[in-house]
Short mmCIF file of C-alpha atoms in Angstrom, two decimals:
data_model
loop_
_atom_site.label_atom_id
_atom_site.label_comp_id
_atom_site.label_asym_id
_atom_site.label_seq_id
_atom_site.Cartn_x
_atom_site.Cartn_y
_atom_site.Cartn_z
CA MET I 1 144.35 -111.83 -1.45
CA ASP I 2 142.67 -110.19 1.03
CA TYR I 3 139.37 -111.35 -1.21
CA LEU I 4 140.58 -114.90 0.00
CA ARG I 5 139.96 -113.89 2.93
CA LEU I 6 136.25 -113.00 2.53
CA LEU I 7 136.16 -116.31 1.05
CA PRO I 8 132.67 -118.82 3.07
CA SER I 9 133.96 -122.02 4.33
CA VAL I 10 132.85 -124.91 2.45
CA ASP I 11 129.82 -125.64 5.69
CA ALA I 12 128.79 -121.63 5.29
CA LEU I 13 128.20 -122.26 1.90
CA SER I 14 126.77 -125.70 1.59
CA VAL I 15 123.93 -124.56 4.23
CA ARG I 16 122.89 -121.41 2.05
CA VAL I 17 122.90 -124.18 -1.04
CA SER I 18 120.61 -126.11 0.65
CA VAL I 19 118.59 -123.30 1.96
CA ASP I 20 117.91 -120.86 -0.85
CA ILE I 21 119.22 -122.33 -4.17
CA ALA I 22 118.99 -125.62 -4.27
CA PRO I 23 117.12 -127.25 -1.43
CA ASP I 24 116.21 -130.88 -3.42
CA LEU I 25 119.49 -132.28 -3.89
CA PRO I 26 121.09 -134.39 -1.48
CA ALA I 27 123.56 -132.80 1.57
CA VAL I 28 126.64 -135.00 -0.28
CA LEU I 29 125.42 -132.92 -3.97
CA VAL I 30 125.22 -129.72 -2.15
CA THR I 31 128.95 -130.23 -0.65
CA GLU I 32 130.41 -131.15 -3.82
CA ILE I 33 128.82 -127.78 -4.76
CA ALA I 34 129.82 -125.80 -1.90
CA ARG I 35 133.67 -127.02 -2.59
CA ARG I 36 134.32 -126.79 -5.96
CA SER I 37 132.38 -123.74 -6.04
CA ILE I 38 135.10 -122.33 -3.35
CA ASP I 39 138.30 -123.79 -5.37
CA ALA I 40 137.17 -121.98 -8.70
CA ALA I 41 136.51 -118.63 -6.72
CA ARG I 42 140.27 -118.78 -4.55
CA SER I 43 142.46 -120.02 -8.26
CA ALA I 44 140.61 -117.36 -9.54
CA ALA I 45 141.15 -115.08 -7.15
CA LEU I 46 145.23 -116.19 -7.32
CA GLU I 47 144.89 -114.75 -11.20
CA GLY I 48 144.03 -111.73 -9.14
CA LYS I 49 140.14 -112.13 -10.91
CA GLN I 50 136.91 -112.09 -8.65
CA VAL I 51 134.20 -114.15 -8.96
CA ASP I 52 131.74 -114.73 -6.25
CA PRO I 53 131.20 -118.74 -4.72
CA VAL I 54 128.09 -117.85 -4.25
CA ALA I 55 127.13 -117.80 -8.43
CA ILE I 56 129.52 -120.34 -9.00
CA ALA I 57 127.01 -122.13 -6.78
CA ARG I 58 123.81 -121.32 -7.98
CA ARG I 59 124.98 -123.12 -11.43
CA GLU I 60 126.31 -125.97 -10.97
CA ALA I 61 123.23 -126.28 -8.37
CA ARG I 62 121.22 -126.12 -11.16
CA ARG I 63 123.18 -128.17 -13.25
CA PHE I 64 123.14 -130.88 -10.75
CA SER I 65 119.06 -130.32 -10.65
CA ARG I 66 118.45 -129.78 -14.71
CA GLY I 67 120.28 -133.62 -14.98
CA ARG I 68 117.69 -135.13 -12.61
CA LEU I 69 115.31 -138.12 -15.12
CA ARG I 70 112.60 -135.46 -15.27
CA ARG I 71 109.47 -135.59 -17.67
CA ALA I 72 109.52 -133.53 -20.69
CA ILE I 73 106.87 -132.93 -23.23
CA ASN I 74 107.51 -134.20 -26.87
CA ALA I 75 106.16 -131.12 -29.80
CA THR I 76 109.03 -132.08 -31.81
CA GLY I 77 107.51 -134.68 -34.17
CA VAL I 78 109.76 -137.44 -33.47
CA LEU I 79 107.93 -140.18 -32.41
CA LEU I 80 110.29 -142.54 -30.99
CA HIS I 81 113.25 -140.20 -29.85
CA THR I 82 115.91 -141.66 -28.37
CA ASN I 83 117.33 -139.12 -26.33
CA LEU I 84 113.54 -138.42 -24.81
CA GLY I 85 113.08 -142.05 -24.04
CA ARG I 86 111.81 -143.86 -26.73
CA ALA I 87 108.81 -145.51 -26.75
CA VAL I 88 105.95 -144.47 -23.87
CA LEU I 89 104.62 -147.15 -22.17
CA HIS I 90 100.79 -147.99 -22.18
CA ARG I 91 98.99 -146.69 -19.01
CA GLU I 92 98.50 -150.14 -18.03
CA ALA I 93 102.03 -151.45 -18.85
CA ALA I 94 103.10 -148.98 -16.68
CA ALA I 95 100.97 -150.24 -14.06
CA ASP I 96 102.04 -153.40 -14.12
CA ALA I 97 105.73 -152.10 -14.02
CA GLY I 98 104.91 -150.66 -10.87
CA ARG I 99 103.10 -153.25 -8.94
CA ALA I 100 106.45 -155.50 -9.89
CA SER I 101 108.40 -152.97 -8.35
CA LEU I 102 106.45 -152.00 -5.09
CA GLY I 103 106.37 -156.03 -3.64
CA TYR I 104 107.46 -159.27 -4.20
CA SER I 105 106.89 -161.49 -7.50
CA ASN I 106 106.87 -164.36 -8.46
CA LEU I 107 109.84 -163.38 -10.75
CA GLU I 108 111.58 -167.00 -10.57
CA PHE I 109 108.91 -169.21 -8.34
CA ASP I 110 107.10 -171.79 -9.71
CA LEU I 111 103.42 -171.14 -7.64
CA ALA I 112 102.37 -174.34 -9.56
CA GLU I 113 104.52 -176.98 -8.22
CA GLY I 114 106.26 -174.16 -5.09
CA ARG I 115 109.55 -174.25 -5.87
CA ARG I 116 111.69 -173.03 -7.36
CA GLY I 117 110.98 -171.52 -11.69
CA SER I 118 112.84 -169.94 -14.54
CA ARG I 119 112.67 -166.22 -15.19
CA GLY I 120 110.52 -164.85 -17.79
CA THR I 121 108.79 -168.07 -18.65
CA TYR I 122 105.52 -166.50 -19.40
CA LEU I 123 106.80 -163.67 -21.58
CA SER I 124 108.72 -166.37 -23.70
CA ARG I 125 105.70 -168.04 -24.21
CA LEU I 126 103.87 -164.88 -25.20
CA PHE I 127 106.91 -164.25 -28.13
CA SER I 128 106.87 -167.73 -29.51
CA HIS I 129 103.18 -167.11 -29.94
CA LEU I 130 103.26 -163.97 -30.96
CA THR I 131 106.03 -164.65 -33.61
CA GLY I 132 105.26 -168.09 -35.03
CA ALA I 133 108.56 -169.21 -33.34
CA GLU I 134 109.79 -172.49 -31.47
CA ALA I 135 111.32 -170.53 -28.53
CA ALA I 136 112.17 -167.12 -27.82
CA MET I 137 114.00 -165.47 -24.51
CA VAL I 138 113.94 -161.28 -23.68
CA VAL I 139 116.94 -159.62 -22.44
CA ASN I 140 117.70 -156.26 -21.23
CA ASN I 141 118.45 -154.68 -25.20
CA ASN I 142 118.87 -155.89 -29.03
CA ALA I 143 122.69 -154.74 -28.38
CA ALA I 144 123.29 -157.52 -25.33
CA ALA I 145 120.35 -160.14 -28.06
CA LEU I 146 123.28 -160.11 -30.74
CA PHE I 147 125.96 -160.11 -28.56
CA LEU I 148 125.24 -163.29 -27.01
CA VAL I 149 123.88 -164.88 -30.56
CA LEU I 150 127.90 -164.10 -31.86
CA HIS I 151 129.35 -165.18 -28.18
CA THR I 152 127.28 -168.48 -27.77
CA LEU I 153 127.76 -169.72 -31.08
CA ALA I 154 130.68 -168.14 -32.95
CA GLN I 155 132.91 -167.84 -30.90
CA GLY I 156 136.21 -167.85 -32.02
CA ALA I 157 134.62 -168.53 -35.32
CA SER I 158 133.90 -166.86 -38.75
CA VAL I 159 131.23 -164.80 -39.00
CA PRO I 160 130.74 -163.05 -42.54
CA VAL I 161 128.45 -159.88 -42.81
CA SER I 162 128.00 -157.63 -45.86
CA ARG I 163 129.44 -154.52 -45.72
CA GLY I 164 125.82 -153.17 -46.69
CA GLU I 165 125.33 -154.54 -43.04
CA LEU I 166 128.30 -153.28 -41.35
CA ILE I 167 125.72 -150.61 -39.07
CA GLU I 168 127.01 -147.73 -37.05
CA ILE I 169 124.15 -146.48 -34.83
CA GLY I 170 123.71 -143.37 -32.35
CA GLY I 171 125.40 -143.65 -28.91
CA SER I 172 128.61 -145.56 -30.41
CA TYR I 173 127.58 -148.95 -31.28
CA ARG I 174 128.85 -150.38 -34.02
CA LEU I 175 128.17 -154.07 -35.12
CA PRO I 176 132.81 -155.02 -36.21
CA ASP I 177 132.93 -154.27 -32.63
CA LEU I 178 129.86 -155.77 -30.60
CA MET I 179 131.73 -158.46 -32.87
CA ALA I 180 134.93 -157.99 -32.06
CA ALA I 181 134.14 -158.34 -28.19
CA SER I 182 131.84 -161.40 -28.64
CA GLY I 183 135.10 -163.72 -29.59
CA ALA I 184 133.28 -163.70 -33.31
CA ARG I 185 135.59 -162.70 -35.70
CA LEU I 186 133.66 -160.74 -38.83
CA LEU I 187 134.62 -161.09 -42.63
CA GLU I 188 133.49 -159.21 -45.36
CA VAL I 189 131.71 -160.01 -47.82
CA GLY I 190 130.44 -158.52 -50.91
CA THR I 191 130.06 -154.62 -51.58
CA THR I 192 129.09 -151.53 -49.25
CA ASN I 193 126.03 -151.90 -52.28
CA ARG I 194 125.85 -154.83 -53.42
CA THR I 195 126.38 -157.98 -52.27
CA ARG I 196 124.80 -161.12 -53.52
CA ILE I 197 124.39 -165.40 -52.22
CA ARG I 198 127.64 -165.67 -54.46
CA ASP I 199 129.76 -163.77 -52.10
CA TYR I 200 128.33 -165.60 -48.68
CA GLU I 201 128.82 -168.88 -50.67
CA SER I 202 132.68 -167.95 -50.87
CA GLY I 203 133.06 -165.89 -47.69
CA LEU I 204 131.77 -169.14 -45.59
CA ARG I 205 135.19 -171.04 -44.24
CA ALA I 206 135.56 -174.49 -42.47
CA ASP I 207 135.27 -172.76 -39.01
CA SER I 208 132.06 -170.86 -39.80
CA ARG I 209 129.41 -171.20 -37.35
CA MET I 210 126.64 -168.73 -38.94
CA LEU I 211 125.70 -166.15 -41.85
CA LEU I 212 124.29 -163.03 -40.31
CA LYS I 213 122.11 -160.88 -42.07
CA VAL I 214 121.98 -157.56 -40.87
CA HIS I 215 119.06 -155.01 -41.02
CA PRO I 216 120.49 -151.09 -41.95
CA SER I 217 118.40 -149.14 -38.81
CA ASN I 218 119.19 -145.59 -39.74
CA TYR I 219 120.62 -145.51 -43.47
CA ARG I 220 119.46 -146.94 -46.95
CA VAL I 221 121.52 -148.02 -49.70
CA VAL I 222 119.54 -146.85 -53.41
CA GLY I 223 120.38 -146.03 -56.28
CA PHE I 224 122.88 -149.15 -57.80
CA SER I 225 123.05 -151.39 -55.15
CA GLU I 226 121.23 -155.40 -54.51
CA GLU I 227 121.08 -156.92 -51.28
CA THR I 228 121.02 -160.43 -50.49
CA ARG I 229 117.39 -162.58 -50.01
CA LEU I 230 116.71 -163.79 -46.36
CA ARG I 231 115.58 -166.73 -48.64
CA GLU I 232 118.84 -167.16 -51.08
CA LEU I 233 120.70 -167.06 -47.40
CA VAL I 234 118.72 -169.36 -45.12
CA GLU I 235 119.05 -171.83 -48.46
CA LEU I 236 122.65 -171.65 -47.88
CA GLY I 237 122.69 -171.98 -44.46
CA ARG I 238 120.64 -175.31 -45.17
CA ARG I 239 123.07 -176.64 -47.16
CA ARG I 240 125.98 -175.63 -45.20
CA ASP I 241 124.91 -177.03 -41.85
CA VAL I 242 125.30 -172.86 -40.65
CA PRO I 243 121.82 -171.38 -38.70
CA VAL I 244 121.28 -167.81 -40.21
CA VAL I 245 120.32 -165.05 -37.93
CA TYR I 246 118.60 -162.38 -39.19
CA ASP I 247 118.45 -158.93 -36.94
CA VAL I 248 116.17 -156.76 -37.39
CA GLY I 249 116.64 -154.53 -34.84
CA SER I 250 112.90 -152.24 -34.81
CA GLY I 251 110.59 -154.91 -33.43
CA LEU I 252 107.73 -154.46 -36.27
CA LEU I 253 106.05 -158.12 -35.11
CA ASP I 254 104.48 -158.46 -38.40
CA ALA I 255 104.80 -156.49 -42.03
CA ASP I 256 101.66 -157.18 -42.85
CA VAL I 257 100.04 -154.80 -39.25
CA PRO I 258 97.17 -156.54 -38.94
CA TRP I 259 96.24 -153.65 -35.88
CA VAL I 260 95.90 -151.09 -38.34
CA ARG I 261 92.63 -150.91 -41.12
CA GLY I 262 93.93 -151.07 -44.37
CA PRO I 263 96.62 -151.98 -45.55
CA PRO I 264 100.32 -151.46 -44.11
CA PRO I 265 101.10 -148.00 -44.07
CA SER I 266 103.04 -146.85 -46.56
CA TRP I 267 105.75 -145.64 -44.11
CA ILE I 268 106.90 -149.06 -43.06
CA GLY I 269 107.79 -148.66 -46.41
CA ASP I 270 110.03 -152.75 -46.94
CA GLU I 271 110.83 -152.59 -42.28
CA PRO I 272 111.55 -156.58 -42.17
CA GLY I 273 108.77 -157.80 -39.76
CA VAL I 274 109.60 -160.67 -37.05
CA ARG I 275 106.81 -163.38 -38.00
CA GLN I 276 108.08 -162.56 -42.03
CA VAL I 277 111.60 -164.16 -40.93
CA LEU I 278 110.86 -167.05 -39.17
CA ALA I 279 108.81 -168.27 -41.74
CA ALA I 280 110.78 -167.51 -44.93
CA GLY I 281 112.85 -169.56 -42.58
CA ALA I 282 116.53 -167.92 -40.79
CA ASP I 283 116.74 -170.24 -37.75
CA LEU I 284 116.37 -166.39 -34.69
CA VAL I 285 115.81 -163.80 -34.83
CA THR I 286 116.53 -160.49 -32.71
CA PHE I 287 114.91 -157.66 -31.89
CA SER I 288 114.12 -153.84 -30.38
CA GLY I 289 111.29 -154.53 -27.76
CA ASP I 290 110.49 -150.84 -27.63
CA LYS I 291 110.58 -149.11 -31.18
CA LEU I 292 108.28 -150.52 -33.32
CA PHE I 293 107.38 -153.30 -31.32
CA GLY I 294 106.39 -150.47 -28.79
CA GLY I 295 107.25 -151.25 -25.01
CA CYS I 296 109.93 -151.15 -22.17
CA GLN I 297 114.43 -150.98 -23.02
CA ALA I 298 114.07 -155.33 -23.94
CA GLY I 299 115.95 -157.69 -26.80
CA VAL I 300 113.56 -160.62 -27.99
CA ILE I 301 115.36 -163.62 -29.14
CA ALA I 302 112.99 -165.70 -31.01
CA GLY I 303 113.64 -169.03 -33.26
CA ARG I 304 114.88 -172.42 -33.02
CA SER I 305 114.30 -174.05 -29.82
CA ASP I 306 117.98 -175.88 -29.30
CA LEU I 307 119.31 -172.63 -30.45
CA VAL I 308 117.71 -170.50 -27.66
CA SER I 309 118.46 -173.22 -25.54
CA ARG I 310 122.42 -173.39 -25.98
CA LEU I 311 121.65 -168.96 -25.60
CA LYS I 312 120.10 -169.73 -21.81
CA SER I 313 122.92 -171.99 -21.02
CA SER I 314 125.53 -169.36 -21.56
CA PRO I 315 126.59 -167.42 -18.49
CA VAL I 316 126.25 -164.40 -20.68
CA ALA I 317 121.92 -165.03 -20.58
CA ARG I 318 122.40 -163.69 -16.51
CA ALA I 319 124.54 -161.28 -17.68
CA VAL I 320 121.92 -159.57 -19.61
CA ARG I 321 119.42 -160.66 -17.72
CA VAL I 322 116.11 -158.43 -17.43
CA ASP I 323 114.76 -157.77 -13.70
CA GLY I 324 110.96 -158.56 -12.82
CA PRO I 325 109.11 -154.71 -14.15
CA THR I 326 110.54 -154.75 -17.02
CA ILE I 327 109.21 -158.29 -17.48
CA ALA I 328 105.72 -157.01 -16.32
CA ALA I 329 105.93 -154.00 -18.57
CA LEU I 330 106.97 -156.44 -21.46
CA ALA I 331 104.47 -158.73 -21.02
CA ARG I 332 101.69 -156.53 -21.15
CA THR I 333 102.59 -155.41 -24.36
CA ALA I 334 103.21 -158.57 -25.78
CA GLU I 335 99.75 -159.44 -24.38
CA MET I 336 97.73 -156.15 -25.96
CA TYR I 337 99.21 -157.75 -29.04
CA ALA I 338 97.58 -160.90 -28.70
CA SER I 339 93.92 -159.80 -27.47
CA GLY I 340 93.62 -158.25 -30.21
CA ARG I 341 94.43 -154.66 -28.71
CA ALA I 342 97.87 -153.44 -30.33
CA ILE I 343 96.56 -150.25 -31.57
CA GLU I 344 96.00 -148.63 -28.14
CA ILE I 345 99.68 -149.25 -27.74
CA PRO I 346 100.38 -144.91 -27.81
CA PHE I 347 103.25 -145.51 -30.13
CA TRP I 348 100.85 -147.55 -32.87
CA HIS I 349 98.24 -144.47 -31.35
CA MET I 350 100.87 -141.52 -32.16
CA VAL I 351 101.08 -143.36 -36.00
CA THR I 352 97.85 -143.81 -37.09
CA ARG I 353 96.21 -140.14 -35.30
CA PRO I 354 94.75 -138.12 -38.74
CA VAL I 355 96.17 -134.55 -39.52
CA GLU I 356 92.65 -132.96 -39.19
CA GLU I 357 92.66 -134.37 -35.69
CA LEU I 358 96.23 -133.05 -35.32
CA SER I 359 94.99 -129.91 -36.65
CA GLU I 360 92.07 -129.16 -34.79
CA ARG I 361 94.18 -129.86 -31.32
CA LEU I 362 97.40 -127.54 -32.49
CA GLU I 363 93.59 -124.78 -33.20
CA ALA I 364 93.03 -125.59 -29.83
CA ILE I 365 96.12 -124.99 -27.88
CA ALA I 366 96.92 -121.73 -30.53
CA ALA I 367 93.81 -120.13 -28.74
CA ARG I 368 94.56 -120.81 -25.07
CA SER I 369 97.81 -119.67 -25.39
CA GLY I 370 97.00 -116.19 -27.04
CA LEU I 371 99.46 -117.37 -29.99
CA PRO I 372 98.42 -116.57 -33.69
CA PRO I 373 96.83 -119.89 -35.50
CA VAL I 374 99.44 -120.49 -37.95
CA LEU I 375 100.03 -123.89 -39.05
CA ARG I 376 101.52 -125.05 -41.81
CA MET I 377 101.87 -128.91 -43.10
CA SER I 378 105.31 -130.93 -42.32
CA GLU I 379 106.15 -134.28 -40.84
CA ALA I 380 106.43 -136.75 -38.68
CA MET I 381 109.73 -139.16 -37.87
CA VAL I 382 109.30 -142.64 -36.80
CA GLY I 383 112.81 -142.23 -35.45
CA ALA I 384 114.97 -144.32 -33.39
CA GLY I 385 116.76 -145.68 -36.32
CA SER I 386 113.30 -146.95 -37.29
CA VAL I 387 112.39 -147.35 -41.59
CA PRO I 388 114.84 -144.62 -41.88
CA GLY I 389 113.91 -141.98 -44.64
CA MET I 390 110.10 -142.77 -44.24
CA THR I 391 107.74 -139.74 -42.79
CA VAL I 392 103.87 -139.40 -41.99
CA PRO I 393 102.17 -136.25 -42.64
CA SER I 394 101.63 -133.28 -39.44
CA PRO I 395 100.71 -130.39 -39.21
CA VAL I 396 102.88 -127.91 -36.99
CA LEU I 397 101.68 -124.56 -35.21
CA ALA I 398 104.40 -122.28 -36.31
CA ILE I 399 105.40 -119.62 -33.62
CA GLU I 400 107.48 -117.42 -36.23
CA ARG I 401 110.40 -115.24 -35.55
CA ARG I 402 110.68 -117.15 -32.19
CA GLY I 403 112.95 -120.34 -32.60
CA GLU I 404 115.42 -118.56 -30.72
CA ASP I 405 115.05 -117.19 -27.73
CA LEU I 406 111.44 -119.71 -27.32
CA TRP I 407 113.94 -122.61 -27.54
CA PRO I 408 115.79 -121.95 -23.94
CA ARG I 409 112.83 -120.77 -21.97
CA LEU I 410 110.85 -124.32 -23.08
CA LEU I 411 114.35 -126.23 -21.81
CA GLU I 412 113.51 -124.71 -19.03
CA ALA I 413 109.35 -124.79 -17.63
CA GLU I 414 108.04 -127.32 -15.80
CA PRO I 415 107.53 -129.66 -17.60
CA ALA I 416 110.13 -129.33 -20.33
CA VAL I 417 108.68 -128.54 -23.44
CA VAL I 418 110.86 -129.91 -26.20
CA ALA I 419 110.03 -128.34 -29.58
CA ARG I 420 111.67 -128.07 -33.33
CA ARG I 421 113.28 -125.30 -34.64
CA SER I 422 113.35 -124.26 -38.55
CA ALA I 423 114.78 -120.96 -39.72
CA GLY I 424 114.08 -118.61 -37.54
CA ASP I 425 110.22 -120.11 -36.16
CA LEU I 426 109.96 -122.66 -33.78
CA LEU I 427 107.08 -125.65 -34.55
CA VAL I 428 105.18 -127.10 -32.46
CA ASP I 429 104.20 -130.22 -33.30
CA VAL I 430 102.26 -132.40 -30.89
CA ARG I 431 101.63 -135.75 -32.87
CA ALA I 432 104.03 -137.36 -29.89
CA VAL I 433 101.92 -135.81 -26.83
CA GLY I 434 98.98 -137.12 -25.26
CA GLU I 435 95.92 -135.12 -25.84
CA ASP I 436 95.48 -134.98 -21.34
CA GLU I 437 98.97 -132.79 -22.38
CA ASP I 438 97.47 -130.28 -24.40
CA GLY I 439 95.97 -128.06 -21.60
CA THR I 440 99.90 -128.03 -19.74
CA LEU I 441 101.57 -127.60 -23.18
CA SER I 442 99.21 -124.50 -23.60
CA GLY I 443 100.27 -122.80 -20.22
CA VAL I 444 104.04 -123.37 -20.89
CA LEU I 445 103.37 -122.07 -24.16
CA ARG I 446 101.80 -118.88 -23.17
CA ALA I 447 104.10 -118.23 -20.51
CA ALA I 448 106.98 -118.80 -22.56
CA CYS I 449 106.02 -116.37 -25.04
CA ARG I 450 104.68 -113.81 -22.69
CA SER I 451 108.44 -113.52 -20.67
#
């Protein structure tokens, strides 16, 4: 019990944490860390153990500090890494978002008429032009886009969906749960591996208000499988007077990928393009504003003007609307497509980097880091639930037999470096690393390998 009397006060430990351990943390967090550390030491003392509250506070402060949003170098070879922030914005898009954050703007003000205006009008027109749709609108992510569509057009009604398209995506997004929350009633049709048009036709009820097709974003059904073609669904929708909605998810604007030289890249696979989906007759399409589109997190809805007008009038639309910086960044990204500059968007620049260029960069990084230039041919992934199973050839720098000890050191670095571990080796892939980050990456690797 003498040990209990030696425990510092909350104020005393708070001062030590704020001065010696974590001077950058807010005072409220410092006080919380001190209080919890002393409580933990007191509980241990009552069990006959001696625990240093300062050591506990050090660990707690480190945990809090590491939880801050901070810069990281993505050397994993996963280009749209969900855990690392997915699509990287173009500098111009980021600058526009910054300017929108630092001052006032005409977010909902019509400068031409001098009165209140509509949010995102210019951006909506851009997306109408890019997709060939009559109208478009933007919300805060693609899940919100689909929720808004279901809630507005099919609340209280049945919606046939193929069993092979009842998707679940990382982060606990499950289509059946989203539909239930929207008030729409899921009506499963077909089987996991085969769904024909007659399954949809027999699944339509008198109260059905929509036909929904969902592109599987993170898996593929192969082998003895069959899915209903979009044109068949469109014909059925016309006959039964119900709109066809296609959630394409990933945001590939055009399956022909005209901004990349030559034919569409093989890794695109059968990923649906928004323009092609609308041209085939879909009444509405929903997709992400990041992922393959290459902008910031957002959800885009494009299609028939009468349906988009209903969506904009829904009270849910206000709950899922986007802010000014998002509109600014997404508008700049959309303008890059409209002006023929899409290849400059970071994702498209990364995914089209030549293998030879990447190999040269890795050799230079190895030399600056004092590492043997052990290069292997590997594969990069698009990631973020896009083009599942498809990869892009990408070389890696292999630091042999150092995977387990280098991994935590790289995470501790500033900036943190996230690489890959494989069979005890550490693999560094620079396809998602900017050329201007090579020097920083070299310095982090050199320090980690010498420590």
